[in-house]
Coordinates of C-alpha atoms in Angstrom, one line a residue:
Chain A
M261 CA 0.0 0.0 0.0
A262 CA 2.6 2.5 1.1
A263 CA 5.0 1.5 -1.6
S264 CA 2.4 2.0 -4.3
M265 CA 1.5 5.4 -2.9
W266 CA 5.1 6.5 -3.1
F267 CA 5.4 5.2 -6.6
G268 CA 2.3 7.2 -7.6
V269 CA 3.9 10.3 -6.0
L270 CA 7.0 9.8 -8.2
E271 CA 4.9 9.4 -11.4
Q272 CA 2.8 12.5 -10.7
G273 CA 5.8 14.5 -9.6
L274 CA 7.5 13.7 -12.9
L275 CA 4.5 14.3 -15.2
W276 CA 3.5 17.5 -13.5
G277 CA 7.2 18.3 -13.3
V278 CA 7.2 19.3 -17.0
M279 CA 4.6 21.9 -16.1
V280 CA 6.8 23.1 -13.2
L281 CA 9.7 23.6 -15.6
G282 CA 7.3 25.8 -17.7
V283 CA 6.3 27.8 -14.7
Y284 CA 10.0 28.2 -13.8
I285 CA 10.7 29.7 -17.3
T286 CA 8.0 32.3 -17.0
F287 CA 8.1 33.1 -13.3
R288 CA 11.7 32.8 -12.5
V289 CA 13.7 33.2 -15.7
L290 CA 11.4 35.8 -17.3
N291 CA 10.1 37.2 -14.0
F292 CA 6.6 37.3 -15.6
P293 CA 3.7 36.3 -13.4
D294 CA 1.9 34.3 -16.1
L295 CA -1.6 33.1 -15.3
T296 CA -2.0 31.7 -18.8
V297 CA -0.8 28.5 -17.3
D298 CA -4.2 27.6 -15.8
G299 CA -5.6 27.6 -19.4
S300 CA -2.7 26.2 -21.3
F301 CA -2.4 23.1 -19.1
T302 CA -6.0 22.3 -19.9
L303 CA -5.4 23.2 -23.5
G304 CA -2.7 20.7 -23.8
A305 CA -4.9 18.0 -22.2
A306 CA -7.8 18.9 -24.4
V307 CA -5.9 18.9 -27.7
A308 CA -4.2 15.6 -26.9
A309 CA -7.5 14.0 -25.8
R310 CA -9.4 15.2 -28.8
I311 CA -6.8 13.9 -31.3
I312 CA -6.7 10.5 -29.5
F313 CA -10.5 10.5 -29.3
E314 CA -10.7 11.0 -33.0
G315 CA -8.4 8.0 -33.6
Y316 CA -5.2 9.8 -34.5
D317 CA -1.7 9.0 -33.3
P318 CA -1.3 9.8 -29.6
W319 CA 2.3 11.1 -30.2
L320 CA 0.9 13.5 -32.8
G321 CA -1.7 14.7 -30.2
T322 CA 1.0 15.2 -27.6
M323 CA 3.3 17.2 -30.0
L324 CA 0.3 19.3 -31.1
A325 CA -0.5 20.0 -27.5
L326 CA 3.0 21.4 -27.1
F327 CA 2.6 23.7 -30.1
C328 CA -0.9 24.9 -29.1
G329 CA 0.4 25.8 -25.6
A330 CA 3.3 27.7 -27.2
A331 CA 0.8 29.6 -29.4
A332 CA -1.2 30.5 -26.4
G333 CA 2.0 31.9 -24.7
C334 CA 2.7 33.9 -27.9
I335 CA -0.7 35.5 -27.7
T336 CA -0.2 36.4 -24.0
G337 CA 3.2 37.9 -25.0
F338 CA 1.5 39.8 -27.8
L339 CA -1.1 41.3 -25.4
N340 CA 1.7 42.3 -23.0
T341 CA 4.4 43.6 -25.3
R342 CA 2.5 45.0 -28.4
L343 CA -0.8 46.0 -26.8
R344 CA 0.9 47.1 -23.5
I345 CA -1.5 45.2 -21.3
A346 CA 0.0 44.6 -17.8
P347 CA 1.5 41.1 -17.4
L348 CA -1.0 39.8 -14.8
L349 CA -4.0 41.0 -16.8
S350 CA -2.6 39.6 -20.1
G351 CA -2.4 36.2 -18.4
I352 CA -5.9 36.4 -16.8
L353 CA -7.4 37.4 -20.2
M354 CA -5.8 34.4 -21.9
M355 CA -6.8 32.1 -19.1
I356 CA -10.4 33.1 -19.4
A357 CA -10.4 33.0 -23.2
L358 CA -8.8 29.6 -23.2
Y359 CA -11.7 28.2 -21.0
S360 CA -14.0 28.7 -24.0
V361 CA -11.4 27.5 -26.5
N362 CA -10.8 24.3 -24.4
L363 CA -14.5 23.5 -24.4
R364 CA -14.5 23.9 -28.2
V365 CA -11.5 21.7 -28.6
M366 CA -13.2 19.0 -26.5
G367 CA -16.3 19.3 -28.8
G368 CA -18.4 21.2 -26.4
K369 CA -18.1 18.6 -23.7
S370 CA -16.6 19.4 -20.3
M371 CA -15.0 16.0 -20.1
L372 CA -13.5 13.6 -22.7
S373 CA -12.8 10.1 -21.6
L374 CA -9.9 8.1 -23.1
L375 CA -10.7 4.8 -21.4
R376 CA -9.5 1.8 -23.5
M377 CA -8.0 4.0 -26.1
D378 CA -4.4 3.9 -27.3
T379 CA -2.3 6.5 -25.6
I380 CA 1.5 7.1 -25.5
Y381 CA 1.6 4.9 -22.4
T382 CA 0.1 1.9 -24.2
D383 CA 2.6 2.5 -27.0
V384 CA 5.4 2.4 -24.5
V385 CA 4.0 -0.8 -23.0
G386 CA 4.1 -2.2 -26.5
T387 CA 7.9 -1.9 -26.6
G388 CA 8.2 -4.4 -23.7
I389 CA 8.2 -2.0 -20.7
P390 CA 6.0 -3.4 -17.9
E391 CA 2.7 -1.7 -17.7
N392 CA 3.0 -0.4 -14.2
L393 CA 6.3 1.3 -15.1
A394 CA 5.1 3.0 -18.3
A395 CA 4.1 6.4 -16.8
A396 CA 7.3 6.6 -14.6
V397 CA 9.5 5.8 -17.6
L398 CA 7.9 8.2 -19.9
G399 CA 7.7 10.9 -17.2
L400 CA 11.4 10.4 -16.3
G401 CA 12.4 10.4 -19.9
T402 CA 10.5 13.6 -20.7
V403 CA 11.7 15.4 -17.6
I404 CA 15.4 14.5 -18.2
L405 CA 15.2 15.5 -21.8
T406 CA 13.4 18.8 -21.1
T407 CA 15.8 19.7 -18.3
Y408 CA 18.8 18.9 -20.5
I409 CA 17.4 21.0 -23.4
L410 CA 16.6 23.9 -21.1
Y411 CA 20.1 23.7 -19.5
I412 CA 21.7 23.9 -22.9
F413 CA 19.3 26.5 -24.3
L414 CA 19.6 28.9 -21.4
Q415 CA 23.4 29.0 -22.0
T416 CA 23.1 29.9 -25.7
E417 CA 23.2 33.6 -26.8
L418 CA 19.4 33.6 -27.1
G419 CA 18.9 31.8 -23.8
M420 CA 21.2 34.3 -22.0
A421 CA 19.2 37.2 -23.6
L422 CA 16.0 35.6 -22.2
R423 CA 17.5 35.4 -18.7
A424 CA 18.8 38.9 -18.9
T425 CA 15.3 40.1 -19.9
G426 CA 13.9 38.8 -16.7
D427 CA 16.9 40.1 -14.7
N428 CA 17.5 43.6 -16.1
E429 CA 15.5 44.6 -19.1
Q430 CA 17.0 48.0 -19.5
M431 CA 20.5 46.6 -19.6
I432 CA 19.9 43.9 -22.2
C433 CA 17.9 46.4 -24.3
S434 CA 20.9 48.7 -24.3
L435 CA 23.0 45.7 -25.5
G436 CA 20.8 45.4 -28.6
V437 CA 18.2 42.8 -27.7
N438 CA 14.5 43.4 -28.6
T439 CA 13.0 42.5 -25.2
D440 CA 9.5 42.2 -26.7
T441 CA 10.7 39.3 -28.8
T442 CA 12.5 37.6 -25.8
K443 CA 9.4 37.9 -23.7
I444 CA 7.2 36.4 -26.3
L445 CA 9.7 33.6 -26.8
G446 CA 9.9 32.9 -23.0
L447 CA 6.1 32.8 -22.7
A448 CA 5.8 30.5 -25.7
L449 CA 8.4 28.1 -24.3
G450 CA 6.9 28.1 -20.8
N451 CA 3.3 27.5 -21.9
G452 CA 4.4 24.9 -24.5
L453 CA 5.9 22.9 -21.6
V454 CA 2.8 23.4 -19.5
A455 CA 0.6 22.2 -22.3
L456 CA 2.9 19.2 -22.9
S457 CA 2.5 18.3 -19.2
G458 CA -1.3 18.7 -19.6
A459 CA -1.2 16.2 -22.5
L460 CA 0.9 13.7 -20.5
V461 CA -1.4 14.0 -17.5
A462 CA -4.6 13.6 -19.5
Q463 CA -3.4 10.4 -21.0
Y464 CA -2.1 9.2 -17.6
Q465 CA -5.5 9.7 -15.9
S466 CA -7.4 8.6 -19.1
Y467 CA -9.5 11.7 -19.4
S468 CA -9.3 15.5 -19.9
D469 CA -11.5 17.8 -17.9
V470 CA -12.2 21.4 -18.6
G471 CA -11.5 22.3 -14.9
M472 CA -8.2 20.3 -14.6
G473 CA -6.0 23.4 -14.9
I474 CA -7.7 25.5 -12.2
G475 CA -5.1 26.6 -9.7
M476 CA -2.3 25.0 -11.8
I477 CA -0.2 28.2 -11.5
V478 CA -0.3 27.9 -7.7
V479 CA 0.7 24.2 -7.8
G480 CA 3.6 25.2 -10.1
L481 CA 4.7 28.0 -7.9
A482 CA 4.5 25.8 -4.8
S483 CA 6.7 23.2 -6.5
V484 CA 9.2 25.8 -7.7
I485 CA 9.6 27.5 -4.3
V486 CA 9.7 24.2 -2.3
G487 CA 12.4 22.9 -4.7
E488 CA 14.4 26.1 -4.4
V489 CA 14.2 26.2 -0.6
I490 CA 15.2 22.6 -0.2
F491 CA 17.7 22.0 -3.0
G492 CA 19.2 25.5 -3.7
T493 CA 19.7 27.7 -6.7
S494 CA 23.5 28.3 -6.7
T495 CA 24.0 27.3 -10.4
L496 CA 21.7 27.0 -13.4
F497 CA 21.8 23.2 -13.4
R498 CA 21.1 23.0 -9.7
H499 CA 18.2 25.4 -10.0
L500 CA 16.6 23.4 -12.8
T501 CA 17.0 20.1 -11.0
A502 CA 15.7 21.7 -7.8
V503 CA 12.4 22.7 -9.3
V504 CA 11.8 19.2 -10.8
L505 CA 12.6 17.7 -7.4
G506 CA 10.3 20.3 -5.9
S507 CA 7.5 18.9 -8.0
I508 CA 8.0 15.5 -6.5
V509 CA 8.3 16.8 -3.0
Y510 CA 5.1 18.7 -3.5
R511 CA 3.2 15.6 -4.6
A512 CA 4.6 13.7 -1.6
V513 CA 3.4 16.4 0.8
I514 CA -0.1 16.3 -0.8
A515 CA -0.2 12.5 -0.6
L516 CA 0.8 12.7 3.1
V517 CA -1.8 15.2 4.1
M518 CA -4.5 13.3 2.2
R519 CA -3.4 10.1 4.0
M520 CA -3.8 12.0 7.2
G521 CA -7.4 12.7 6.3
L522 CA -7.5 16.0 4.4
P523 CA -10.5 15.9 2.1
T524 CA -9.7 16.3 -1.7
T525 CA -11.9 19.3 -1.8
D526 CA -9.5 21.2 0.5
L527 CA -6.4 20.6 -1.6
K528 CA -6.4 23.9 -3.3
L529 CA -6.8 25.8 0.0
F530 CA -3.9 23.7 1.4
T531 CA -1.7 24.5 -1.6
A532 CA -2.5 28.2 -1.4
V533 CA -1.6 28.3 2.3
L534 CA 1.6 26.4 1.5
V535 CA 2.6 29.0 -1.1
V536 CA 1.8 31.9 1.3
L537 CA 3.9 30.3 4.0
A538 CA 6.9 29.7 1.6
M539 CA 6.7 33.2 0.2
S540 CA 6.5 34.9 3.6
S541 CA 9.1 32.7 5.2
P542 CA 11.9 35.3 5.0
L543 CA 9.8 37.8 6.8
I544 CA 8.5 35.3 9.3
K545 CA 12.1 34.2 10.0
E546 CA 13.1 37.8 10.5
K547 CA 10.3 38.5 12.9
L548 CA 11.0 35.3 14.9
G549 CA 14.7 36.2 15.0
R550 CA 13.9 39.6 16.3
L551 CA 11.6 38.2 19.0
S552 CA 14.2 35.7 20.2
R553 CA 17.0 38.3 20.2
G554 CA 14.8 40.5 22.4
K555 CA 14.7 44.3 22.2
E556 CA 18.2 45.2 21.3
G557 CA 18.7 43.2 18.1
S558 CA 16.4 45.1 15.8
Q559 CA 18.6 45.6 12.7
G560 CA 18.5 42.3 10.9
A561 CA 17.6 43.0 7.3
V562 CA 15.0 40.8 5.6
N563 CA 16.8 38.2 3.6
N564 CA 16.4 39.6 0.1
K565 CA 15.5 36.3 -1.4
S566 CA 11.9 37.2 -0.6
Y567 CA 9.3 36.6 -3.2
E568 CA 7.5 39.9 -3.1
N569 CA 8.3 40.7 -6.7
I570 CA 6.2 37.8 -8.0
Chain B
M188 CA 30.4 61.3 -35.7
L189 CA 27.3 62.6 -33.9
S190 CA 25.2 65.3 -35.4
I191 CA 22.1 66.6 -33.6
T192 CA 19.8 69.2 -35.2
N193 CA 17.0 71.1 -33.5
L194 CA 16.2 68.3 -31.1
T195 CA 13.1 69.0 -29.1
K196 CA 11.3 67.0 -26.3
I197 CA 8.4 68.1 -24.2
F198 CA 7.1 65.7 -21.5
N199 CA 3.4 65.7 -20.7
P200 CA 2.4 68.3 -23.2
G201 CA -0.8 70.2 -22.5
S202 CA -0.9 69.2 -18.8
V203 CA 0.1 71.1 -15.7
N204 CA 3.1 68.8 -15.6
E205 CA 4.3 70.0 -19.0
K206 CA 8.1 70.0 -19.0
A207 CA 10.2 71.2 -21.9
A208 CA 13.2 68.9 -21.4
L209 CA 15.0 69.8 -24.6
T210 CA 14.2 73.0 -26.6
G211 CA 15.8 72.8 -30.0
I212 CA 19.3 71.5 -29.3
S213 CA 21.9 71.3 -32.0
L214 CA 25.3 69.8 -31.5
E215 CA 28.1 68.5 -33.7
V216 CA 30.6 66.1 -32.3
E217 CA 33.7 65.1 -34.3
P218 CA 35.1 61.6 -34.3
G219 CA 37.3 61.1 -31.2
D220 CA 35.9 64.1 -29.4
V221 CA 35.4 63.6 -25.7
V222 CA 32.7 66.0 -24.6
T223 CA 31.8 66.6 -20.9
V224 CA 28.3 67.8 -20.2
I225 CA 27.5 69.9 -17.1
G226 CA 24.4 71.8 -15.9
G227 CA 22.0 72.0 -13.0
N228 CA 19.2 69.6 -12.1
G229 CA 16.6 69.4 -14.8
A230 CA 18.8 71.0 -17.4
G231 CA 18.1 68.2 -19.8
K232 CA 21.5 66.4 -19.7
S233 CA 20.1 62.9 -19.0
T234 CA 17.2 63.5 -21.4
L235 CA 19.8 64.4 -24.1
L236 CA 21.6 61.1 -23.5
N237 CA 18.4 59.1 -23.4
M238 CA 17.3 60.6 -26.7
I239 CA 20.6 59.8 -28.4
A240 CA 20.3 56.2 -27.0
G241 CA 16.7 55.9 -28.1
V242 CA 14.9 55.4 -24.8
F243 CA 12.2 57.6 -26.1
P244 CA 11.6 59.3 -29.5
P245 CA 12.0 63.0 -30.0
D246 CA 9.1 65.4 -30.8
K247 CA 11.2 67.1 -33.4
G248 CA 14.7 67.1 -34.7
K249 CA 17.3 64.9 -36.3
I250 CA 20.0 62.6 -34.8
I251 CA 22.7 61.3 -37.1
I252 CA 25.3 58.9 -35.8
D253 CA 28.1 58.1 -38.3
G254 CA 26.1 59.2 -41.2
Q255 CA 23.0 57.2 -40.2
R256 CA 19.7 58.9 -39.3
V257 CA 18.7 57.2 -36.1
E258 CA 16.0 59.3 -34.4
H259 CA 13.2 56.9 -35.2
L260 CA 15.2 53.6 -34.7
P261 CA 14.2 51.8 -31.4
E262 CA 16.8 51.6 -28.6
H263 CA 17.8 48.0 -29.3
V264 CA 18.7 48.8 -32.9
R265 CA 20.7 51.8 -32.0
A266 CA 22.6 49.7 -29.5
S267 CA 25.0 48.6 -32.3
Y268 CA 26.4 52.1 -32.3
I269 CA 26.2 53.0 -28.7
G270 CA 27.8 51.9 -25.4
R271 CA 26.3 53.2 -22.2
V272 CA 27.1 53.4 -18.5
F273 CA 24.3 54.5 -16.2
Q274 CA 24.5 56.4 -12.9
D275 CA 23.1 53.5 -10.9
P276 CA 25.8 50.7 -10.8
M277 CA 22.9 48.1 -10.6
M278 CA 21.5 49.2 -13.9
G279 CA 24.3 48.1 -16.2
T280 CA 24.7 44.5 -15.3
A281 CA 22.4 41.4 -14.7
A282 CA 22.9 40.5 -11.0
S283 CA 21.7 36.9 -11.2
M284 CA 24.1 36.1 -14.0
T285 CA 27.9 35.5 -13.9
I286 CA 30.6 37.9 -14.8
E287 CA 31.5 35.9 -17.9
E288 CA 27.8 35.7 -18.9
N289 CA 27.4 39.5 -18.6
L290 CA 30.6 40.0 -20.7
A291 CA 29.4 37.5 -23.3
M292 CA 26.2 39.5 -23.7
A293 CA 28.2 42.7 -24.1
L294 CA 30.4 41.0 -26.7
R295 CA 27.3 40.4 -28.9
R296 CA 26.1 44.0 -28.6
G297 CA 24.1 44.8 -31.7
A298 CA 24.5 41.3 -33.2
R299 CA 21.7 38.8 -33.7
R300 CA 21.3 36.4 -30.8
R301 CA 21.6 32.9 -32.1
L302 CA 21.1 29.4 -30.8
R303 CA 24.8 28.8 -30.3
R304 CA 26.8 28.5 -27.2
G305 CA 26.9 31.8 -25.4
I306 CA 30.5 31.6 -24.2
T307 CA 33.4 29.8 -25.9
N308 CA 36.8 29.0 -24.4
G309 CA 38.3 31.7 -26.6
D310 CA 35.9 34.2 -25.2
R311 CA 37.0 33.3 -21.7
E312 CA 40.6 33.9 -22.5
F313 CA 39.6 37.3 -24.0
F314 CA 37.5 38.2 -20.9
R315 CA 40.3 37.3 -18.5
E316 CA 42.7 39.5 -20.4
K317 CA 40.2 42.4 -20.5
L318 CA 39.2 42.0 -16.8
S319 CA 42.8 42.1 -15.7
L320 CA 43.0 45.7 -17.1
L321 CA 40.5 46.7 -14.3
G322 CA 43.0 45.7 -11.7
L323 CA 40.3 44.3 -9.4
G324 CA 41.1 40.6 -9.5
L325 CA 37.9 39.9 -11.4
E326 CA 39.8 37.8 -14.0
N327 CA 39.9 35.0 -11.5
R328 CA 36.2 35.1 -10.7
L329 CA 34.6 34.6 -14.1
S330 CA 31.8 32.4 -12.8
T331 CA 30.9 34.6 -9.8
K332 CA 27.4 36.1 -9.9
V333 CA 27.6 39.8 -10.5
G334 CA 25.1 40.4 -7.7
L335 CA 27.9 39.5 -5.3
L336 CA 30.2 42.4 -6.4
S337 CA 30.4 45.8 -4.9
G338 CA 28.9 48.9 -6.6
G339 CA 32.4 50.0 -7.7
Q340 CA 33.2 46.6 -9.1
R341 CA 29.9 46.5 -11.0
Q342 CA 30.4 49.9 -12.4
A343 CA 33.9 49.0 -13.6
L344 CA 32.5 45.9 -15.2
T345 CA 29.7 47.9 -16.9
L346 CA 32.4 50.3 -18.3
L347 CA 34.3 47.3 -19.6
M348 CA 31.0 45.9 -21.1
A349 CA 30.2 49.2 -22.8
T350 CA 33.6 49.3 -24.5
L351 CA 34.3 45.6 -25.0
V352 CA 33.1 46.0 -28.6
P353 CA 34.3 49.6 -29.2
P354 CA 31.1 51.6 -29.9
K355 CA 30.9 54.5 -32.3
L356 CA 29.6 56.6 -29.4
L357 CA 30.1 56.1 -25.6
L358 CA 27.4 57.7 -23.4
L359 CA 28.3 58.1 -19.7
D360 CA 25.6 59.5 -17.5
E361 CA 27.1 60.6 -14.1
H362 CA 28.6 57.2 -14.0
T363 CA 30.9 57.9 -11.0
A364 CA 28.3 59.9 -9.0
A365 CA 26.9 57.0 -7.0
L366 CA 30.4 55.7 -6.0
D367 CA 32.5 56.7 -3.0
P368 CA 35.2 59.3 -4.0
N369 CA 38.1 56.8 -4.3
T370 CA 36.2 54.3 -6.3
G371 CA 34.7 57.0 -8.5
Q372 CA 38.2 58.3 -9.2
K373 CA 39.4 54.8 -10.1
V374 CA 36.4 54.2 -12.5
L375 CA 37.1 57.6 -14.0
E376 CA 40.8 56.7 -14.6
L377 CA 39.7 53.5 -16.3
T378 CA 37.2 55.5 -18.4
E379 CA 39.9 57.8 -19.6
Q380 CA 42.2 54.8 -20.3
F381 CA 39.6 52.9 -22.4
V382 CA 38.4 56.0 -24.2
K383 CA 42.0 56.9 -25.2
E384 CA 43.0 53.3 -26.2
N385 CA 40.0 53.0 -28.5
N386 CA 39.8 56.6 -29.5
L387 CA 36.1 56.6 -28.6
T388 CA 33.8 59.5 -29.3
T389 CA 32.3 60.2 -25.9
L390 CA 29.6 62.2 -24.1
M391 CA 30.1 62.3 -20.4
V392 CA 27.6 63.9 -18.1
T393 CA 29.3 64.9 -14.8
H394 CA 28.5 67.1 -11.8
N395 CA 32.2 67.5 -10.9
M396 CA 33.4 70.8 -12.4
E397 CA 37.0 69.8 -12.0
D398 CA 36.5 66.6 -14.0
A399 CA 34.4 68.4 -16.5
L400 CA 37.3 70.7 -17.4
R401 CA 40.1 68.2 -17.0
V402 CA 38.7 65.2 -18.8
G403 CA 38.2 65.3 -22.6
N404 CA 38.7 68.1 -25.1
R405 CA 35.4 70.0 -25.0
T406 CA 32.8 71.0 -22.3
I407 CA 29.2 72.0 -22.9
M408 CA 26.9 73.5 -20.3
M409 CA 23.2 73.0 -20.4
H410 CA 20.3 75.0 -18.8
D411 CA 16.6 74.7 -19.3
G412 CA 16.9 72.3 -22.3
K413 CA 19.4 74.4 -24.1
I414 CA 23.2 74.5 -24.6
I415 CA 24.3 77.8 -23.1
L416 CA 28.0 77.3 -23.3
D417 CA 30.4 75.4 -25.5
L418 CA 34.1 75.4 -24.5
S419 CA 37.0 73.9 -26.4
G420 CA 40.6 74.5 -27.3
E421 CA 42.6 77.4 -25.8
K422 CA 39.5 79.0 -24.3
R423 CA 38.8 75.8 -22.3
K424 CA 42.4 75.5 -21.2
N425 CA 42.3 78.9 -19.6
T426 CA 39.0 78.4 -17.8
G427 CA 38.9 77.6 -14.1
I428 CA 36.0 76.4 -12.0
T429 CA 35.2 79.9 -10.7
D430 CA 35.2 81.1 -14.4
L431 CA 32.8 78.3 -15.2
L432 CA 30.4 79.3 -12.4
E433 CA 30.6 82.9 -13.5
M434 CA 29.9 82.0 -17.1
F435 CA 26.9 80.0 -15.9
K436 CA 25.5 83.0 -14.0
K437 CA 26.0 85.3 -17.0
A438 CA 24.4 82.9 -19.5
S439 CA 21.5 81.8 -17.4
G440 CA 20.9 84.7 -15.1
Q441 CA 21.1 82.3 -12.2
T442 CA 23.8 80.9 -9.9
L443 CA 24.7 77.3 -10.2
A444 CA 24.0 77.1 -6.5
N445 CA 24.2 73.3 -6.2
D446 CA 25.8 72.0 -3.1
R447 CA 26.6 68.7 -4.8
M448 CA 28.5 70.5 -7.6
L449 CA 30.5 72.7 -5.2
L450 CA 31.2 70.0 -2.7
A451 CA 32.3 67.7 -5.4
N452 CA 35.4 69.9 -5.9

């Protein structure tokens, strides 16, 4: 019982880990609070499910999901850079618009079942991998490949321009980079990964649901922060690995609290509280430190790794 | 090298906050000229530099850099002509990235960013050699994140980045003002060294009258969006700080009563 629970944690951590890498790109690298994620996760699930439902190749559906997510990210980027709509609002608008789009993609139904249909997992089982390992193997493969590609990409000229756009826009602009382009590129990349994760998850649980992306941004954020706090961010490679591991840790925490009796319906509340605690932890630490030091020690500066800017 | 004709910029036109930042400025700068720019607060010095760099478009007027009309080109396109150092040492570098990554981005100034490795081993050799010129020991700390450096170190690095690919025009906006006097002096010495080595055409805004007269070969004074004084050659050599203050009073009808400027001497 316990062993199978931990195995499920690993599977989920890996499959949703692709989404967490996407959130890492927009939130951390690009420093863009992108709420499109809630819509693009479902978009990926919907596109893959519909393609499979219509009897086409599941790999085609999964790839198409990636591109549709990237397109959604491009539109958010367009709203923000060309139409000068604030980042938060651009994302919210896209998230709402995608809700209708996702319903259309699923043929007007709020749920599309993939029971007894061929998915990428059944394909993997066909190559001789045991059925109970299929999701873990595919998840692990996807996460390793994605992490590796991101690691290489973020060190290319273009990737460095992307990171600098999130760090110091004025500076990289004065070095000749069109920051509108890099923002659109980053949002496309991030949302493409989020949609890919949605496609993997839909096939994993054998259905896509129009509400499955609700709160996804908070889940992504929780995983990113938990990973950063536990595993550190000193180098690019470490940071990337940390957020993936953060995704697994997050799933483990969720599995534990549910085992302890937390109703499924309270999960989103729990996740939100978790993110609030993680984000305010520098401030809380500071206050606690001040209390324990008594009245004289009042000058401890807040650790500037606080998350106020997101 | 730089030719400005009738450049005009009015902020918030038609409102109570209307501010004529530049009122029909014309300026010719020859290749290799090093021009220092002085003037009181709100004189339009920073606006002039920002207009040349393309941070915002002019209302009227022409800007020509090396024979190219640039006044309607966006900032990132003009970047291939221009190297900049800002007043705030935090503004010229990306804190979360390493020294070598910052330098690599500067090395590609104005070039298309491609999907190829951002830093090669050859680049690293070149960076080490250039960093050793700063005399700060940064050549042994290529993979240190820039956020861990002091303000002076970051400003020296920004200066190196601005001149790593020699620009047609170097714009310095009070780039030593936020540093302590010793560090500021050191950064200024490096500036003079880099400018001389590459024969860079330079505009340097400063609030230090002594530096304004000592550095470079020409000094212009701005007031209320206009150039009210333009000194070069023999006349400049024979001008002292008190003369400069006197000239300001005569040209503008006001005293240049700015503590910061006087104390800086």
